[in-house]
PDB file of C-alpha atoms in Angstrom:
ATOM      1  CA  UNK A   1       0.000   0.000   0.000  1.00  0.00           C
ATOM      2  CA  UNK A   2       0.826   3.181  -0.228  1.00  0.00           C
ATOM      3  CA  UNK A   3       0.340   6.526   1.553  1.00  0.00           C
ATOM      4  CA  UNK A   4       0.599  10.084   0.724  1.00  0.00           C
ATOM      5  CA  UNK A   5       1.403  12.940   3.566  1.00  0.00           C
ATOM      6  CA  UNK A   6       0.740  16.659   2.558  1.00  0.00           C
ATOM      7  CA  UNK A   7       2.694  19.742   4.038  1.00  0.00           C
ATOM      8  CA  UNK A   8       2.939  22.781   4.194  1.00  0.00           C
ATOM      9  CA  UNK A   9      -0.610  24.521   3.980  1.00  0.00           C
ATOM     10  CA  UNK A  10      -1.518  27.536   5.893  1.00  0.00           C
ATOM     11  CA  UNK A  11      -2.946  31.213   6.156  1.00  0.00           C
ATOM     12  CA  UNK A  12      -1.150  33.538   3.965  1.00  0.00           C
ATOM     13  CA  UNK A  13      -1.960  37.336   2.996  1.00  0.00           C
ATOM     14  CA  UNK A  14      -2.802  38.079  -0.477  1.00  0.00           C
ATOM     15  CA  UNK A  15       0.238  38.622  -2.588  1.00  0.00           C
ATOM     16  CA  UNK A  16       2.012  35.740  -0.572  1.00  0.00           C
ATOM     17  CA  UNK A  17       3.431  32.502  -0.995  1.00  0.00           C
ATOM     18  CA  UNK A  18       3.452  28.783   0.077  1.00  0.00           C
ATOM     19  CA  UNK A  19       5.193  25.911  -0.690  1.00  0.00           C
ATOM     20  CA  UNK A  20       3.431  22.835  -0.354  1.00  0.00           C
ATOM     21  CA  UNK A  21       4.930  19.064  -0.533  1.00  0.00           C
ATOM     22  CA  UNK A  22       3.661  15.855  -0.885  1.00  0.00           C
ATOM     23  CA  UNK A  23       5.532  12.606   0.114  1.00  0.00           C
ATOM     24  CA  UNK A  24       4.789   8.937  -0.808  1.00  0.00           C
ATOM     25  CA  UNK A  25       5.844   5.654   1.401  1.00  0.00           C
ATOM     26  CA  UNK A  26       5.228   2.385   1.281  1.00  0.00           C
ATOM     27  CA  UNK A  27       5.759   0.021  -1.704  1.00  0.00           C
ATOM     28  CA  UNK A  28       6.680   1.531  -4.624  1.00  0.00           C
ATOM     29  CA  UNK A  29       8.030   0.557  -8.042  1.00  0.00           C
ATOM     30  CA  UNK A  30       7.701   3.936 -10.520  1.00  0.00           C
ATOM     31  CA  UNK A  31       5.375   7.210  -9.545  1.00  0.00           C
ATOM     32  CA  UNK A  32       4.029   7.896 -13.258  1.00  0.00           C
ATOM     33  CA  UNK A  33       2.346  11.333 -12.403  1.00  0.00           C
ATOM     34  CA  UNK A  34       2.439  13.701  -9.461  1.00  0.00           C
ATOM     35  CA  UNK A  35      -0.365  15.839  -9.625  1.00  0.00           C
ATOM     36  CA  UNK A  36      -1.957  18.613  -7.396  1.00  0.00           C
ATOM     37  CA  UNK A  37      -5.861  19.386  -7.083  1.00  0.00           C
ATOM     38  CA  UNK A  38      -7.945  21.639  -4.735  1.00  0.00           C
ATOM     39  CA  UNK A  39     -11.350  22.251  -4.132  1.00  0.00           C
ATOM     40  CA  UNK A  40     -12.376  25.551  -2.297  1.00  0.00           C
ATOM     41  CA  UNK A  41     -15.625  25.207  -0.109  1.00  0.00           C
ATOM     42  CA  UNK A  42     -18.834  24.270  -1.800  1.00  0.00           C
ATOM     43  CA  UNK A  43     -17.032  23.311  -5.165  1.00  0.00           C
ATOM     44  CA  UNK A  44     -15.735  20.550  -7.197  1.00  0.00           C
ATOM     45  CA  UNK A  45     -12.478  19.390  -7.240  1.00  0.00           C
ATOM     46  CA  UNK A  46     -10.142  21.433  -9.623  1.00  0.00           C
ATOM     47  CA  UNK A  47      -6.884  20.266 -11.581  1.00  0.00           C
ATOM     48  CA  UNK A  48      -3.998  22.580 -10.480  1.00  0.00           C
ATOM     49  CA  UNK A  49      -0.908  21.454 -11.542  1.00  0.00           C
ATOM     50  CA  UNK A  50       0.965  17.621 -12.416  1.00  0.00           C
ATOM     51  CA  UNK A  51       4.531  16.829 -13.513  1.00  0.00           C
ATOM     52  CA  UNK A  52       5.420  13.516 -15.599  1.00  0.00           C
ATOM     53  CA  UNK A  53       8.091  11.092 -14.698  1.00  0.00           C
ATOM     54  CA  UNK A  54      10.090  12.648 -17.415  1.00  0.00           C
ATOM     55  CA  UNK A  55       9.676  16.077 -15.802  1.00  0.00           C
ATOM     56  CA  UNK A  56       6.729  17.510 -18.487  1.00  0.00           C
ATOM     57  CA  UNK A  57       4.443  19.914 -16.152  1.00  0.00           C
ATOM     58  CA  UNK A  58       1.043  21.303 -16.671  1.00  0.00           C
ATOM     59  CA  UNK A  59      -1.114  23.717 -15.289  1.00  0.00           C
ATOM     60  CA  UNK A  60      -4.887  24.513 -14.691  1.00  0.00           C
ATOM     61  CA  UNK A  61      -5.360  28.039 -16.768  1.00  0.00           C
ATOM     62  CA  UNK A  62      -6.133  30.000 -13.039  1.00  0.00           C
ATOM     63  CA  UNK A  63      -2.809  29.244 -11.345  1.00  0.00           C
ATOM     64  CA  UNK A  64      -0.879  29.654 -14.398  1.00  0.00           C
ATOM     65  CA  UNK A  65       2.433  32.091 -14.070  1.00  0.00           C
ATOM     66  CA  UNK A  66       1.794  32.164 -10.389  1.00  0.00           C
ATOM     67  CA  UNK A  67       2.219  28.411  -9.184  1.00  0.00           C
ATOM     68  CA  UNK A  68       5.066  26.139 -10.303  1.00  0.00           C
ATOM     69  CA  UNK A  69       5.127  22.480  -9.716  1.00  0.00           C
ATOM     70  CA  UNK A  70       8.488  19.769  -9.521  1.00  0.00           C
ATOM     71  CA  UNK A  71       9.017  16.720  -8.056  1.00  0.00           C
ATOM     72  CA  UNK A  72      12.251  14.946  -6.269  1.00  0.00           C
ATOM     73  CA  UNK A  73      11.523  11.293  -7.931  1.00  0.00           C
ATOM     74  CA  UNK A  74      14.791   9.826  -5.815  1.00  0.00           C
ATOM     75  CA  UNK A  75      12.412  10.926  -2.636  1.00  0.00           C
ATOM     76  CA  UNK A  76       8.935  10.079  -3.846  1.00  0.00           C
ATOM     77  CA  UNK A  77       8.102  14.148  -3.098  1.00  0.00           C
ATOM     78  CA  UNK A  78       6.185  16.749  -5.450  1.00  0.00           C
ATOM     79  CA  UNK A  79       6.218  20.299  -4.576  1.00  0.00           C
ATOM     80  CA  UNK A  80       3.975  22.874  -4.903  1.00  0.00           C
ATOM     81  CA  UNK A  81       5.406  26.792  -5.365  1.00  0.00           C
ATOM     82  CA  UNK A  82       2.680  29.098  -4.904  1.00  0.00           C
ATOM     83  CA  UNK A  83       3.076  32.148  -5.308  1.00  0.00           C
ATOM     84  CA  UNK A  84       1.365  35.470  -5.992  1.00  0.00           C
ATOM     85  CA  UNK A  85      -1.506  34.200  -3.918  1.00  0.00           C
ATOM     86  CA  UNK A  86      -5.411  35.131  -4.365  1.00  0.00           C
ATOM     87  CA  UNK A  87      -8.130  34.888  -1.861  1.00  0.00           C
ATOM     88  CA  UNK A  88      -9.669  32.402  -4.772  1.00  0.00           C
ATOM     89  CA  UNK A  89      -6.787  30.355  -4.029  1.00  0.00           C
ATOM     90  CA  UNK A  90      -7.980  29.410  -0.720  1.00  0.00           C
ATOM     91  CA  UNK A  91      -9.567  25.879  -0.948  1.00  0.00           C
ATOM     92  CA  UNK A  92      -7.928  22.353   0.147  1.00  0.00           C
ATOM     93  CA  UNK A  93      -4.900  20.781  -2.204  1.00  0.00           C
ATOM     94  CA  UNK A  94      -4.588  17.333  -2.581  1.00  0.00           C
ATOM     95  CA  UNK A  95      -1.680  15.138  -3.839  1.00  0.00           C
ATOM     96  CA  UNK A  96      -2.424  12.396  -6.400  1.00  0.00           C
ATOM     97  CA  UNK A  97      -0.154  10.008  -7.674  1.00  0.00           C
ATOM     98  CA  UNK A  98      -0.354   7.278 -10.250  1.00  0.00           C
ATOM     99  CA  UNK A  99       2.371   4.352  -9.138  1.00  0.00           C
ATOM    100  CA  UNK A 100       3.037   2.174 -11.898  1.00  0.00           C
ATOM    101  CA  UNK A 101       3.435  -1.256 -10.071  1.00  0.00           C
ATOM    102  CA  UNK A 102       5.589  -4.062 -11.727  1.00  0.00           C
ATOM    103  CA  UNK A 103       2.746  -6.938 -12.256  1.00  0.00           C
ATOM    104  CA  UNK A 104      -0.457  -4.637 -12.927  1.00  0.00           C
ATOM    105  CA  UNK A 105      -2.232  -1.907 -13.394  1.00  0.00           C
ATOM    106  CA  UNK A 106      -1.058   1.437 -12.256  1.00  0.00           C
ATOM    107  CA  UNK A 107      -2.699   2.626  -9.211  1.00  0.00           C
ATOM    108  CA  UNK A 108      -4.065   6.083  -7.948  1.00  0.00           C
ATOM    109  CA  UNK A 109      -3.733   6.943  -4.844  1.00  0.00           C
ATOM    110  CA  UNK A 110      -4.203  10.640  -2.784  1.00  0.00           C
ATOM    111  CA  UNK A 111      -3.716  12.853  -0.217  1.00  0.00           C
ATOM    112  CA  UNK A 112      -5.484  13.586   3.071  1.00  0.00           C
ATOM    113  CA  UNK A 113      -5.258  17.079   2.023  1.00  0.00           C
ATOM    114  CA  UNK A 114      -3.768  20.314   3.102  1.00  0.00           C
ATOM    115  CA  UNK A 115      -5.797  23.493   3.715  1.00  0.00           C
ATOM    116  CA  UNK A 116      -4.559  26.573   1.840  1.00  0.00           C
ATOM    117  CA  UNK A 117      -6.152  30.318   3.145  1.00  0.00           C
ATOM    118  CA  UNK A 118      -5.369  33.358   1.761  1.00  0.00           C
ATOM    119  CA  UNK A 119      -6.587  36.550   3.427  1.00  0.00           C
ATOM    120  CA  UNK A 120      -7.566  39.653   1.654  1.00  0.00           C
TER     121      UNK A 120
END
């Protein structure tokens, strides 16, 4: 199995910045995709930001410019750089991963989630 441990949230003034990370543990063979997501109070969950084994990254159009994503593979860890932060930002990020396992299919797994809140 494996697990996923967020860091890093917090309350931040607009104009600020955070860096979140996200670690995986447990047994694991290849992490395909590191990806980020967050969904503010009373909405869906919302793409953000995810980074390929081979280091391609992508971005949902609103954090584009201001929020950079990267990954330490050796250490299982994806960062988040946030910066320029809006009070729209606030909402809770998740980590999801996609672990490639050696005799299957490739597995999802996420994040308990780490709450992000920017004051105006």
């Amino acid at each position: 199995q494996v697990r996923l441990v967020e860091s890093g949230g917090g309350l931040v003034q607009t104009g600020g910045s955070l860096r979140l990370s996200c670690v995986a543990s447990g047994s694991i063979y290849h992490i395909s995709f590191m990806e980020w997501y967050r969904q503010a109070p009373g909405a869906g969950r919302e793409y953000v930001a995810g980074i390929t084994s081979g280091y391609s990254t992508n971005y949902g159009d609103s954090v584009k410019g201001r929020f950079t994503v990267s990954r330490d593979s050796a250490k299982n860890t994806a960062y988040l750089q946030m910066a320029s932060l809006k009070p729209e930002d606030t909402a809770v990020y998740y980590c999801r991963f996609v672990v490639r396992n050696i005799d299957g299919p490739d597995t999802t797994f996420w994040g308990q989630g780490t709450q992000v809140t920017v004051s105006s």
